[in-house]
Amino acid sequence: QVQLVESGGGTVQPGESLRLSCAVSGFTFNTHYMSWVRQAPGKEAEWISAINGGGDSTWYADSVKGRFTISRDNDKNTLYLQMDALKLEDTGVYYCARGPGSTTHPPRRGNWGQGTQVTVSS
């Protein structure tokens, strides 16, 4: 079965950084697009980034462009999200997801992991 296990979340102050990881198993990782999705309490899920199978093409939502970097290590079956210059509005649960995405077409919820909490608080 497909398993996506996020880690690396925590509580930080504005301007600080976090690095999220997603350990993947159950499918051929290097042939799949991967995405990150986040959801704040009371809000709709927001697709924020995607990367192709080979890791040479990336996409970002305007809300995180220039601050977040998606990457992957196919030898380790791991997806990453480096988050710099964090803002209060970045607070939410961050999910690793299998599949491509866009602001209008996020990955199907059945392909998300369990999520990891990111809290940005002053």
Coordinates of N, CA, C and O in Angstrom, one line a residue:
Q1 N 0.8 -1.2 0.0 CA 0.0 0.0 0.0 C 0.9 1.3 0.0 O 2.0 1.2 0.5
V2 N 0.3 2.3 -0.5 CA 1.0 3.6 -0.6 C 1.1 4.2 0.8 O 0.1 4.2 1.6
Q3 N 2.3 4.6 1.2 CA 2.4 5.3 2.5 C 3.2 6.6 2.3 O 4.3 6.6 1.6
L4 N 2.7 7.7 2.9 CA 3.4 9.0 2.9 C 3.4 9.5 4.3 O 2.4 9.7 4.9
V5 N 4.6 9.6 4.8 CA 4.8 10.0 6.2 C 5.6 11.3 6.3 O 6.8 11.3 6.1
E6 N 4.9 12.3 6.7 CA 5.5 13.7 6.9 C 6.2 13.8 8.2 O 5.7 13.2 9.2
S7 N 7.2 14.6 8.3 CA 7.9 14.9 9.5 C 8.6 16.3 9.4 O 8.7 16.8 8.3
G8 N 9.0 16.9 10.5 CA 9.7 18.1 10.5 C 9.0 19.3 10.9 O 9.6 20.4 11.0
G9 N 7.7 19.2 11.2 CA 6.9 20.4 11.6 C 7.3 20.8 13.0 O 8.0 20.1 13.7
G10 N 6.8 21.9 13.4 CA 7.0 22.5 14.7 C 6.5 23.9 14.8 O 5.8 24.4 14.0
T11 N 7.0 24.5 15.9 CA 6.6 25.9 16.2 C 7.8 26.8 16.0 O 8.8 26.6 16.7
V12 N 7.7 27.9 15.2 CA 8.7 28.8 15.0 C 8.2 30.2 15.0 O 7.0 30.5 14.9
Q13 N 9.1 31.2 15.2 CA 8.7 32.6 15.1 C 8.8 33.1 13.6 O 9.5 32.5 12.8
P14 N 8.1 34.2 13.3 CA 8.2 34.7 12.0 C 9.6 35.0 11.6 O 10.4 35.5 12.4
G15 N 9.9 34.7 10.3 CA 11.2 34.9 9.8 C 12.1 33.7 9.9 O 13.2 33.6 9.2
E16 N 11.8 32.7 10.7 CA 12.6 31.5 10.9 C 12.3 30.5 9.8 O 11.4 30.7 8.9
S17 N 13.0 29.3 9.9 CA 12.9 28.3 8.8 C 12.5 27.0 9.4 O 12.8 26.7 10.6
L18 N 11.9 26.1 8.5 CA 11.7 24.7 8.8 C 11.9 23.9 7.6 O 11.7 24.4 6.5
R19 N 12.3 22.7 7.7 CA 12.5 21.8 6.6 C 11.6 20.5 6.9 O 11.8 19.8 7.8
L20 N 10.6 20.3 6.0 CA 9.7 19.2 6.1 C 10.3 18.0 5.2 O 10.8 18.3 4.2
S21 N 10.0 16.8 5.7 CA 10.4 15.6 4.9 C 9.2 14.8 4.8 O 8.2 14.8 5.6
C22 N 9.1 14.0 3.7 CA 8.1 13.0 3.5 C 8.7 11.7 3.0 O 9.3 11.6 1.9
A23 N 8.6 10.7 3.8 CA 9.1 9.4 3.5 C 8.0 8.6 2.8 O 6.9 8.4 3.2
V24 N 8.4 8.1 1.6 CA 7.5 7.4 0.7 C 7.7 6.0 0.5 O 8.9 5.6 0.4
S25 N 6.7 5.2 0.4 CA 6.8 3.8 0.1 C 5.5 3.3 -0.6 O 4.5 4.0 -0.5
G26 N 5.6 2.2 -1.3 CA 4.4 1.6 -1.9 C 4.2 1.9 -3.3 O 3.2 1.4 -3.9
F27 N 5.1 2.7 -4.0 CA 5.0 2.9 -5.4 C 6.4 3.3 -5.9 O 7.3 3.6 -5.1
T28 N 6.5 3.4 -7.2 CA 7.7 3.7 -7.9 C 7.9 5.2 -7.8 O 7.4 6.0 -8.6
F29 N 8.7 5.7 -6.8 CA 8.7 7.1 -6.5 C 9.2 8.0 -7.6 O 8.6 9.0 -7.9
N30 N 10.2 7.5 -8.3 CA 10.9 8.4 -9.3 C 10.1 8.6 -10.6 O 10.5 9.4 -11.4
T31 N 9.0 7.9 -10.7 CA 8.1 8.2 -11.9 C 6.9 9.0 -11.6 O 6.1 9.3 -12.5
H32 N 6.8 9.5 -10.4 CA 5.6 10.2 -10.0 C 5.9 11.7 -9.7 O 6.9 12.0 -9.0
Y33 N 5.0 12.6 -10.1 CA 5.0 13.9 -9.6 C 4.6 13.9 -8.2 O 3.8 13.0 -7.7
M34 N 5.1 14.8 -7.4 CA 4.7 15.0 -6.0 C 4.4 16.4 -5.7 O 4.9 17.3 -6.3
S35 N 3.6 16.6 -4.7 CA 3.1 17.9 -4.3 C 3.1 18.1 -2.8 O 3.1 17.1 -2.0
W36 N 3.1 19.4 -2.4 CA 2.8 19.7 -1.0 C 1.5 20.5 -1.0 O 1.3 21.4 -1.8
V37 N 0.7 20.2 0.0 CA -0.6 20.9 0.2 C -0.7 21.3 1.7 O -0.2 20.5 2.5
R38 N -1.3 22.4 2.0 CA -1.5 22.8 3.4 C -2.9 23.2 3.6 O -3.6 23.6 2.7
Q39 N -3.3 23.2 4.9 CA -4.6 23.5 5.3 C -4.6 24.2 6.7 O -4.1 23.6 7.6
A40 N -5.1 25.4 6.7 CA -5.3 26.1 8.0 C -6.6 25.8 8.5 O -7.6 25.5 7.8
P41 N -6.8 25.9 9.9 CA -8.1 25.7 10.5 C -9.2 26.6 9.9 O -9.0 27.8 9.7
G42 N -10.3 25.9 9.5 CA -11.4 26.7 8.9 C -11.3 27.2 7.5 O -12.1 27.9 7.0
K43 N -10.2 26.7 6.8 CA -9.9 27.2 5.4 C -9.9 26.0 4.5 O -9.6 24.8 5.0
E44 N -10.0 26.2 3.2 CA -9.9 25.2 2.2 C -8.4 24.8 2.1 O -7.5 25.6 2.4
A45 N -8.2 23.6 1.7 CA -6.8 23.1 1.4 C -6.2 24.0 0.3 O -6.9 24.4 -0.7
E46 N -4.9 24.2 0.4 CA -4.2 25.1 -0.6 C -3.0 24.3 -1.1 O -2.1 23.9 -0.4
W47 N -3.0 24.0 -2.4 CA -1.9 23.5 -3.0 C -0.8 24.5 -3.0 O -1.0 25.7 -3.4
I48 N 0.5 24.2 -2.7 CA 1.5 25.2 -2.6 C 2.7 24.8 -3.5 O 3.5 25.8 -3.9
S49 N 2.9 23.6 -3.8 CA 4.1 23.3 -4.6 C 4.0 21.9 -5.3 O 3.4 21.0 -4.7
A50 N 4.7 21.7 -6.4 CA 4.8 20.4 -7.0 C 6.2 20.3 -7.7 O 6.9 21.2 -8.0
I51 N 6.5 19.0 -7.9 CA 7.8 18.7 -8.5 C 7.6 17.4 -9.4 O 6.8 16.5 -9.1
N52 N 8.3 17.4 -10.5 CA 8.1 16.3 -11.4 C 9.0 15.1 -10.9 O 9.7 15.2 -10.0
G53 N 8.8 13.9 -11.6 CA 9.5 12.7 -11.1 C 11.0 12.8 -11.1 O 11.6 12.3 -10.1
G54 N 11.6 13.5 -12.1 CA 13.0 13.6 -12.1 C 13.6 14.7 -11.2 O 14.8 14.8 -11.0
G55 N 12.7 15.6 -10.8 CA 13.2 16.6 -9.9 C 13.7 17.9 -10.6 O 14.3 18.8 -9.9
D56 N 13.6 17.9 -11.9 CA 14.2 19.1 -12.7 C 13.1 20.1 -13.0 O 13.5 21.1 -13.7
S57 N 11.9 19.9 -12.6 CA 10.9 21.0 -12.8 C 10.1 21.1 -11.6 O 9.6 20.2 -11.0
T58 N 9.8 22.4 -11.2 CA 9.1 22.7 -10.0 C 8.1 23.8 -10.2 O 8.2 24.6 -11.2
W59 N 7.0 23.8 -9.4 CA 6.0 24.8 -9.5 C 5.6 25.3 -8.1 O 5.7 24.5 -7.1
Y60 N 5.2 26.6 -8.0 CA 4.9 27.1 -6.7 C 3.7 28.0 -6.7 O 3.5 28.7 -7.7
A61 N 2.9 28.0 -5.7 CA 1.8 29.0 -5.5 C 2.4 30.3 -5.3 O 3.5 30.4 -4.7
D62 N 1.8 31.4 -5.7 CA 2.3 32.7 -5.4 C 2.5 33.0 -4.0 O 3.4 33.8 -3.6
S63 N 1.7 32.4 -3.1 CA 1.9 32.7 -1.7 C 3.2 32.2 -1.1 O 3.6 32.7 0.0
V64 N 3.9 31.3 -1.7 CA 5.1 30.8 -1.2 C 6.3 30.9 -2.1 O 7.4 30.7 -1.7
K65 N 6.1 31.4 -3.3 CA 7.2 31.6 -4.3 C 8.2 32.5 -3.7 O 8.0 33.6 -3.2
G66 N 9.5 32.1 -3.9 CA 10.6 32.8 -3.4 C 11.0 32.5 -2.0 O 12.1 33.0 -1.5
R67 N 10.1 31.8 -1.2 CA 10.4 31.5 0.2 C 10.5 30.0 0.4 O 11.3 29.6 1.3
F68 N 9.8 29.2 -0.3 CA 9.8 27.8 -0.2 C 10.5 27.1 -1.3 O 10.4 27.6 -2.5
T69 N 11.1 26.0 -1.1 CA 11.8 25.2 -2.1 C 11.4 23.7 -2.0 O 11.7 23.1 -0.9
I70 N 10.9 23.2 -3.0 CA 10.5 21.7 -3.1 C 11.7 21.0 -3.7 O 12.3 21.5 -4.7
S71 N 12.0 19.8 -3.2 CA 13.0 19.0 -3.8 C 12.8 17.5 -3.4 O 11.9 17.2 -2.7
R72 N 13.5 16.6 -4.0 CA 13.3 15.2 -3.8 C 14.7 14.5 -3.9 O 15.5 14.9 -4.7
D73 N 14.8 13.4 -3.2 CA 15.9 12.5 -3.3 C 15.3 11.1 -3.7 O 14.8 10.4 -2.8
N74 N 15.4 10.8 -5.0 CA 14.8 9.6 -5.4 C 15.5 8.3 -4.9 O 14.9 7.3 -4.8
D75 N 16.8 8.4 -4.6 CA 17.5 7.3 -4.1 C 17.1 7.0 -2.7 O 17.2 5.8 -2.2
K76 N 16.5 8.0 -1.9 CA 16.0 7.7 -0.6 C 14.5 7.7 -0.5 O 14.0 7.6 0.6
N77 N 13.8 7.8 -1.6 CA 12.3 7.9 -1.6 C 11.8 8.9 -0.7 O 10.9 8.7 0.1
T78 N 12.4 10.1 -0.8 CA 12.0 11.2 0.2 C 11.8 12.5 -0.6 O 12.5 12.9 -1.5
L79 N 10.7 13.2 -0.2 CA 10.3 14.5 -0.7 C 10.6 15.5 0.4 O 10.4 15.2 1.6
Y80 N 11.0 16.7 0.0 CA 11.4 17.7 1.0 C 10.7 19.0 0.7 O 10.3 19.3 -0.5
L81 N 10.5 19.9 1.7 CA 10.0 21.2 1.5 C 10.8 22.1 2.5 O 10.6 22.0 3.7
Q82 N 11.7 22.9 1.9 CA 12.4 23.9 2.7 C 11.6 25.2 2.8 O 11.3 25.8 1.7
M83 N 11.3 25.6 4.0 CA 10.5 26.8 4.2 C 11.3 27.8 4.9 O 11.7 27.7 6.1
D84 N 11.5 28.9 4.2 CA 12.3 30.1 4.8 C 11.4 31.3 4.9 O 10.4 31.4 4.3
A85 N 11.8 32.2 5.7 CA 11.1 33.5 5.9 C 9.6 33.2 6.2 O 8.7 33.8 5.6
L86 N 9.4 32.3 7.2 CA 8.0 31.9 7.5 C 7.2 33.1 8.1 O 7.7 34.0 8.8
K87 N 6.0 33.1 7.7 CA 5.0 34.2 8.1 C 3.9 33.5 8.9 O 3.7 32.3 8.9
L88 N 3.2 34.4 9.7 CA 2.1 33.9 10.5 C 1.1 33.2 9.7 O 0.5 32.1 10.1
E89 N 0.8 33.6 8.4 CA -0.2 33.0 7.6 C 0.2 31.7 7.0 O -0.5 31.0 6.3
D90 N 1.5 31.3 7.2 CA 1.9 29.9 6.8 C 1.5 28.8 7.8 O 1.7 27.7 7.5
T91 N 0.9 29.2 8.9 CA 0.5 28.2 9.9 C -0.6 27.3 9.3 O -1.5 27.7 8.6
G92 N -0.4 26.0 9.6 CA -1.4 25.0 9.1 C -0.8 23.6 9.2 O 0.4 23.4 9.6
V93 N -1.6 22.7 8.7 CA -1.1 21.3 8.6 C -0.6 21.1 7.2 O -1.3 21.4 6.2
Y94 N 0.6 20.6 7.0 CA 1.3 20.4 5.7 C 1.2 18.9 5.4 O 1.7 18.1 6.1
Y95 N 0.8 18.7 4.2 CA 0.6 17.3 3.7 C 1.5 17.1 2.5 O 1.5 17.9 1.5
C96 N 2.2 16.0 2.5 CA 2.8 15.4 1.3 C 1.8 14.7 0.5 O 0.9 14.0 1.0
A97 N 1.8 14.8 -0.9 CA 0.8 14.2 -1.7 C 1.4 13.7 -3.0 O 2.3 14.3 -3.6
R98 N 0.9 12.5 -3.4 CA 1.3 12.0 -4.7 C 0.5 12.6 -5.8 O -0.7 12.7 -5.8
G99 N 1.2 13.1 -6.9 CA 0.6 13.7 -8.0 C 0.9 15.1 -8.3 O 1.4 15.8 -7.4
P100 N 0.6 15.6 -9.5 CA 0.8 17.0 -9.8 C -0.2 17.8 -9.2 O -1.2 17.3 -8.6
G101 N -0.1 19.1 -9.3 CA -1.1 20.0 -8.8 C -1.0 21.4 -9.3 O 0.0 21.8 -9.9
S102 N -2.0 22.2 -9.0 CA -2.0 23.6 -9.3 C -3.0 24.3 -8.3 O -3.6 23.6 -7.5
T103 N -3.0 25.6 -8.4 CA -3.9 26.3 -7.5 C -5.4 25.9 -7.7 O -6.2 25.9 -6.7
T104 N -5.7 25.5 -8.9 CA -7.1 25.1 -9.2 C -7.4 23.6 -9.1 O -8.5 23.1 -9.1
H105 N -6.3 22.8 -9.2 CA -6.4 21.4 -9.2 C -5.4 20.7 -8.3 O -4.4 20.2 -8.7
P106 N -5.7 20.7 -7.0 CA -4.8 20.1 -6.0 C -4.9 18.6 -6.2 O -5.8 18.0 -6.8
P107 N -3.9 17.8 -5.7 CA -4.0 16.4 -5.7 C -5.2 15.8 -5.0 O -5.7 16.5 -4.0
R108 N -5.7 14.7 -5.4 CA -6.8 14.1 -4.7 C -6.5 13.7 -3.3 O -5.4 13.3 -3.0
R109 N -7.4 13.9 -2.4 CA -7.2 13.7 -1.0 C -6.7 12.3 -0.6 O -6.0 12.1 0.4
G110 N -7.1 11.4 -1.4 CA -6.7 10.0 -1.2 C -5.2 9.8 -1.3 O -4.7 8.7 -0.9
N111 N -4.5 10.7 -1.9 CA -3.1 10.6 -2.1 C -2.3 11.4 -1.2 O -1.1 11.6 -1.4
W112 N -2.9 12.0 -0.2 CA -2.2 12.7 0.9 C -1.7 11.8 2.0 O -2.3 10.8 2.3
G113 N -0.7 12.3 2.7 CA -0.2 11.7 3.9 C -1.1 12.1 5.1 O -2.1 12.7 4.9
Q114 N -0.6 11.9 6.3 CA -1.3 12.3 7.5 C -1.1 13.7 7.9 O -1.9 14.3 8.7
G115 N 0.0 14.3 7.5 CA 0.3 15.7 7.7 C 1.2 15.9 8.9 O 1.3 15.1 9.8
T116 N 1.8 17.1 8.9 CA 2.6 17.6 10.0 C 2.3 19.0 10.3 O 2.1 19.8 9.4
Q117 N 2.2 19.4 11.6 CA 1.7 20.7 12.0 C 2.9 21.7 11.9 O 4.0 21.4 12.4
V118 N 2.6 22.8 11.3 CA 3.5 24.0 11.3 C 2.8 25.1 11.9 O 1.8 25.6 11.4
T119 N 3.4 25.7 12.9 CA 2.9 26.8 13.6 C 3.9 28.0 13.6 O 5.0 27.8 14.1
V120 N 3.5 29.1 13.1 CA 4.3 30.3 13.1 C 3.7 31.3 14.0 O 2.6 31.8 13.8
S121 N 4.3 31.6 15.1 CA 3.7 32.4 16.2 C 4.8 33.4 16.8 O 5.9 33.0 17.0
S122 N 4.3 34.6 17.0 CA 5.2 35.6 17.7 C 5.0 35.6 19.2 O 5.7 36.3 19.9

